[in-house]
Amino acid sequence: MADTGNEIIFEQSGSYVGRTLSRPGARRSVMGRGRYTDDIQVARTLHAAFLRSPYAHARILNIDTTAAAAMPGVTRIVTGRELAEHVEPWHGILSSFVGMKSAIQHAMAVDRACWQGEPVAIVVAETRALAEDAVELIEVQWEELTPVVDKETALDAGSPVIHPEMGDNLALRQDIDNGDVDAAFAAADHIIEDSFEFGRHTAVSLESRILVADFDPSTERLTIHTSSQVPHMIKTVFAKLLRMPEHNVRIIAPDVGGSFGLKIHTFGDEVATAALSMILKRPVKFIADRLESFVSDIHAREHRVRGRLALNKDGDILAADIDDLTGVGPYSAYPRTSVFEAVQVINITGGPYKHKNYRAKATVVYLNKVPMSQYRAVGHPIGITVFESLLDQAAVVTGLDPVDIRRRNFMPDDGYPAVTPAGLPANDLSHEACLESLIKRMDYDGLRREQAELREKGIYRGIGLAAFIKGTAPSPVGYYGAGRAPIAAQDATTVSLEPSGAVLCLVGVTEQGQGADTVMAQIAATAIGVPIENVRVISGDTDAVPYGGGTYASRATGIGGEATFQAGRALRAEILRIAGVLLQSEPSTLEVFGGNVVDAANHANIRVTLAEIGRIGHFQLGELPNDVQPELSQTRHFRVKDVPYIYTNGIHGAYVELDPETGFLKLLKHWIVEDCGRVINPNLADEQVRGGAVQGLGGALFEHCIYDDNGQMINATMADYLTPMAGDMPDIDVAHIQTPTSASELGAKGVGESGVGGAPAAVLNAVNDAMMPFQRHITAQPITPQSILKALGKI
Amino acid sequence: MTELKERHEITLTVNGETVTRTVEARQHLVDFLRNELQLTGSHLGCEHGVCGACTVRLDGEIVRGCLTLAVQADGAAVETIEGVTETGEIADLQETFVERNALQCGFCTPGMLLTAAELLNAGKPATRAEIRTHLSGNYCRCTGYHAIVDAIETTNNKRLGTK
């Protein structure tokens, strides 16, 4: 374990770091007192509904709104062409992706719709029901165009080009070529080669996207209540698109009913809603209903990857070569782009292993489908599945157990700092420790014996492993900073000592139920030395908290946590300075402990309470010399420096039973051991991992945005797009190895995505292990009873 | 469309209080509770009866508030999360949910609690698999269900005095 010099703080009796504490927000939720955006009532609110394109690709010849506009209760109807006069279009490219192309996107389609679900016109009415009634009365004359729906042929010479001005449908090609891959393959004893298909997914947050935009013409202020992970980014982006001074825009994110990366993007319907509030000078609310969520929320994960592994006869990996193709939708998302997922796939594939020869190609093409962009554990499930599946095939060929081939090829725990095969710097990882812990917790050998015994009885069980690295807590030297995106990679916290001696803690990172507010309170209370009951955390209001990036890429604890820790330490030092003056003692002989200033030597004698410091510091300043000005608010910023990410690592184990007659799969149990560095709240960390794992399992087994040849999503309801439900899912065992990151004093890395990334690979490997006696295997997800029966040659 | 917008007067008991309102024929029970009575503890997740976020009790039975029209509740007794919180009927379950962190974003939680209360009220031992089956109409995207099953199992066992 790295020595951060803070062990004493984290382990002393007043520390809240490493302790399971419940979340105050949870108590509100169980009592029905959660306050989500739809629960907020703003006087005189109007309601928006959208006419959306029924076609994947079609020209808009005419829009007749006469009948709709005449309906009683309808306030205003605005088409995409009319709205374009009020709203700046956007361009979802970043200069850090060299050669990237995208078309300019408007909030609503102007003369052509490029996906089924693209907003075409907005109706604002007294109620949502009336607005929807009016949408049905709008008449659009369409001219259907040929959609581009197959990524495999999107770059063919004969393919229609979605945006003729771009010349072709290519968004980006990105390559990695490290070492001498060709020589390694030429010298290999074994070459494993396979192709993998991944279906499209979407986030299906239970609370859909929503905003109430409230423009006040008297002050020219735009206040937006919205379910967002990134309030400051939304403020900056909306100000730019709506031509508002940024300081006149306020974003308030109340309780957020799930986000998972969905709620970090710019959505045209949301921008249009805000624009209508400005036009009408009234509050306007839009909530995506579930059906329109399926065709307007970000999609993700549609990839085809070809992979090759070169090995020697002992099972050492000599080289890896992967070729990723993804089809992302007609526009690149703003401001994060839609190419990030493919870039992450080639960045993290084979990340835990020590081979140096690695070649990867990512090709991103545009399609007339719902735009894809970032979704929890961006790209990781794809890259991890490809590599871990190839590795299991390599284990078979070389006669090694899946555990042994991983042991043999891992970058050893004492081999860090190191660079990954993709050439990215990584430090403080623990593949070996995680694997050893996992096989013990699983009783791997016992499961293997049970598997063999049951196989004799015609019961087919499989065990799958999947090791991973996960990029967390991105730095400004990564893609966003280098690409000049308006996305903050740093974050900030302000802590203030109130007159009562309580502490107010304003954080730039945001709460979505993952427990960021609680974790920040634990860190602040520990850093300052106060009881946690005396700390109140505020987040999610751009008028109240320091500018920050919000919550994405597992950064809240790793980055916001360190900012909170440093702010807390600074406030503690200031409290001790003031106490020193009052007590005529050296500050170094004092300590803040349990909400009091005590003797540092024994933490026992209370010398002065924080309430006394607060009283004097705010009210009775005459008790201090003139040259002592208390600064009882302290702000600290933190960013990760030098490296693009703080990488984490871990390993999943899956145990499944397969019925070869029906193709049905039963998930018996799932295990995860991961290393998120210092764990602040064990229960919250565990539940992040468990929840993520089920999201990964859902993607591996059920979830799939299915399209027909016309670019129509044919299962766009919750009854048809299957999500994991309680009865489908196994119990999940979670453990942590704690290797604090050397990138911060707190030592915490991200934990929110470690469950998602590895689960699909582990379950695929388990299914293929169960099918081993039939000498068949699967490489496509979702894995369905039908695909299992097909693989077994039964249908 | 005219018939959908037709208005009807309804009188019902909500969390023990009698209310009378005039509602559109097409208004869902959950929209009525949320918009007319400001009982925002019940949520809308899908509006087609799959996710269970709108679960409320109608004459003692749990129903989907999005598949029930407000006019169907005329003369009935409706209970929501606010009501059962007030009576203390599931205080032990609520406390265990908080302790076990059996929720994250909390959007599914009121529906999940009312569904779980039905199982607890049966007063019978339930295996983890049975609890999972019972919850299979309630979608949770955050927790992965494990902690929810833990919390219900713990509460049921406590109530039955088996642990």
XYZ file of N, CA, C and O in Angstrom, chain A residues 725-729, chain B residues 50-52 55-57 60-64 89-90 93 97 110-140 145 148-149 152-153 156:
228
model
N -34.380 -7.724 -14.506
C -35.292 -7.587 -13.378
C -34.784 -8.497 -12.245
O -33.910 -9.338 -12.450
N -35.376 -8.331 -11.054
C -34.837 -9.000 -9.864
C -34.739 -10.519 -10.037
O -33.764 -11.146 -9.617
N -35.754 -11.095 -10.682
C -35.795 -12.549 -10.800
C -34.740 -13.128 -11.719
O -34.427 -14.319 -11.650
N -34.182 -12.284 -12.603
C -33.181 -12.767 -13.555
C -31.774 -12.740 -12.988
O -30.865 -13.322 -13.570
N -31.588 -11.994 -11.916
C -30.236 -11.642 -11.502
C -29.752 -12.467 -10.312
O -30.545 -12.865 -9.464
N -44.849 -1.457 -17.134
C -43.739 -2.400 -17.043
C -42.861 -2.144 -15.824
O -42.411 -3.086 -15.166
N -42.612 -0.873 -15.481
C -41.511 -0.579 -14.557
C -41.914 -0.597 -13.086
O -41.063 -0.769 -12.228
N -43.177 -0.383 -12.771
C -43.618 -0.470 -11.380
C -43.348 0.763 -10.518
O -43.666 0.755 -9.325
N -46.446 2.208 -8.604
C -47.248 1.293 -7.791
C -47.903 2.007 -6.606
O -47.230 2.681 -5.826
N -49.227 1.867 -6.499
C -49.975 2.381 -5.336
C -50.990 1.307 -4.929
O -51.171 0.320 -5.645
N -51.613 1.510 -3.788
C -52.660 0.564 -3.360
C -54.041 1.111 -3.691
O -54.327 2.280 -3.431
N -56.572 -1.739 -1.013
C -55.713 -2.726 -0.365
C -54.835 -3.540 -1.286
O -53.927 -4.237 -0.833
N -55.096 -3.490 -2.596
C -54.286 -4.265 -3.546
C -53.342 -3.323 -4.282
O -53.745 -2.224 -4.656
N -52.106 -3.792 -4.546
C -51.218 -2.916 -5.315
C -51.608 -2.955 -6.789
O -51.926 -3.998 -7.349
N -51.592 -1.753 -7.388
C -51.924 -1.617 -8.817
C -50.898 -0.691 -9.464
O -50.148 0.003 -8.784
N -50.884 -0.712 -10.784
C -50.054 0.224 -11.539
C -50.835 1.527 -11.680
O -51.897 1.544 -12.317
N -46.759 1.696 8.953
C -46.936 0.286 8.613
C -45.650 -0.392 8.151
O -45.416 -1.565 8.435
N -44.818 0.340 7.406
C -43.585 -0.275 6.892
C -42.334 0.441 7.417
O -41.287 0.438 6.778
N -39.305 -1.699 7.418
C -38.766 -1.940 6.069
C -38.032 -0.704 5.554
O -36.938 -0.800 4.976
N -34.154 -0.490 4.529
C -33.729 -0.004 3.203
C -32.622 1.045 3.353
O -31.638 1.024 2.630
N -40.397 4.022 -3.807
C -41.768 3.941 -3.278
C -42.541 2.746 -3.832
O -43.216 2.025 -3.072
N -42.418 2.500 -5.137
C -43.096 1.354 -5.736
C -42.532 0.042 -5.221
O -43.266 -0.924 -4.958
N -41.226 0.012 -5.062
C -40.563 -1.189 -4.565
C -41.034 -1.498 -3.136
O -41.293 -2.658 -2.785
N -41.149 -0.468 -2.320
C -41.560 -0.655 -0.917
C -42.991 -1.171 -0.827
O -43.298 -2.074 -0.050
N -43.884 -0.608 -1.639
C -45.284 -1.055 -1.588
C -45.412 -2.487 -2.098
O -46.227 -3.268 -1.593
N -44.594 -2.835 -3.087
C -44.604 -4.214 -3.591
C -44.055 -5.155 -2.527
O -44.597 -6.247 -2.294
N -42.984 -4.728 -1.869
C -42.394 -5.550 -0.810
C -43.361 -5.705 0.361
O -43.442 -6.770 0.983
N -44.119 -4.625 0.649
C -45.065 -4.673 1.778
C -46.095 -5.774 1.567
O -46.528 -6.433 2.518
N -46.469 -5.987 0.308
C -47.430 -7.047 -0.008
C -46.866 -8.412 0.403
O -47.566 -9.251 0.987
N -45.594 -8.611 0.109
C -44.952 -9.874 0.476
C -44.850 -10.001 2.001
O -45.156 -11.050 2.572
N -44.457 -8.904 2.650
C -44.323 -8.945 4.114
C -45.679 -9.210 4.780
O -45.766 -9.936 5.770
N -46.725 -8.613 4.221
C -48.051 -8.769 4.823
C -48.587 -10.191 4.722
O -49.508 -10.557 5.444
N -48.003 -10.975 3.813
C -48.423 -12.373 3.718
C -48.028 -13.132 4.983
O -48.601 -14.177 5.302
N -47.013 -12.599 5.693
C -46.638 -13.208 6.973
C -46.047 -14.600 6.844
O -46.201 -15.429 7.749
N -45.420 -14.868 5.729
C -44.860 -16.206 5.511
C -43.361 -16.114 5.244
O -42.885 -15.100 4.707
N -42.612 -17.155 5.561
C -41.197 -17.159 5.201
C -41.046 -17.072 3.674
O -41.883 -17.610 2.947
N -40.016 -16.387 3.243
C -39.775 -16.270 1.799
C -38.288 -16.449 1.528
O -37.457 -15.858 2.222
N -37.962 -17.272 0.558
C -36.560 -17.442 0.167
C -36.131 -16.242 -0.660
O -36.976 -15.467 -1.151
N -34.830 -16.133 -0.865
C -34.339 -15.031 -1.707
C -34.918 -15.138 -3.114
O -35.275 -14.138 -3.732
N -35.018 -16.370 -3.603
C -35.556 -16.556 -4.957
C -37.021 -16.119 -5.005
O -37.458 -15.494 -5.983
N -37.768 -16.425 -3.944
C -39.177 -16.009 -3.915
C -39.302 -14.487 -3.842
O -40.182 -13.893 -4.460
N -38.412 -13.882 -3.066
C -38.437 -12.410 -2.986
C -38.131 -11.824 -4.360
O -38.813 -10.908 -4.833
N -37.131 -12.376 -5.024
C -36.774 -11.881 -6.363
C -37.954 -12.015 -7.324
O -38.250 -11.091 -8.092
N -38.622 -13.143 -7.282
C -39.771 -13.344 -8.171
C -40.866 -12.322 -7.864
O -41.469 -11.737 -8.767
N -41.091 -12.100 -6.569
C -42.140 -11.156 -6.175
C -41.854 -9.744 -6.689
O -42.777 -8.989 -6.998
N -40.558 -9.398 -6.782
C -40.178 -8.037 -7.201
C -40.043 -7.907 -8.710
O -39.670 -6.838 -9.203
N -40.332 -8.963 -9.442
C -39.967 -8.958 -10.863
C -40.763 -7.997 -11.729
O -40.459 -7.844 -12.910
N -41.746 -7.327 -11.157
C -42.456 -6.293 -11.912
C -41.990 -4.896 -11.547
O -42.622 -3.914 -11.935
N -40.932 -4.802 -10.789
C -40.428 -3.486 -10.380
C -38.988 -3.326 -10.839
O -38.096 -4.040 -10.390
N -38.791 -2.373 -11.742
C -37.478 -2.153 -12.351
C -36.641 -1.230 -11.477
O -37.114 -0.179 -11.041
N -35.400 -1.630 -11.221
C -34.424 -0.754 -10.552
C -33.166 -0.773 -11.391
O -32.618 -1.838 -11.658
N -30.458 -5.016 -7.428
C -31.478 -5.761 -6.651
C -30.971 -6.467 -5.395
O -31.729 -6.717 -4.469
N -31.707 -4.810 -2.185
C -33.157 -4.752 -1.965
C -33.638 -6.098 -1.415
O -34.419 -6.159 -0.450
N -33.152 -7.166 -2.022
C -33.520 -8.503 -1.549
C -33.040 -8.690 -0.103
O -33.782 -9.201 0.747
N -35.403 -6.779 2.310
C -36.726 -7.403 2.464
C -36.597 -8.705 3.254
O -37.399 -8.997 4.149
N -35.561 -9.453 2.943
C -35.332 -10.727 3.649
C -35.125 -10.464 5.148
O -35.742 -11.129 6.001
N -38.466 -9.373 6.739
C -39.424 -10.483 6.830
C -39.012 -11.435 7.955
O -39.846 -11.859 8.762
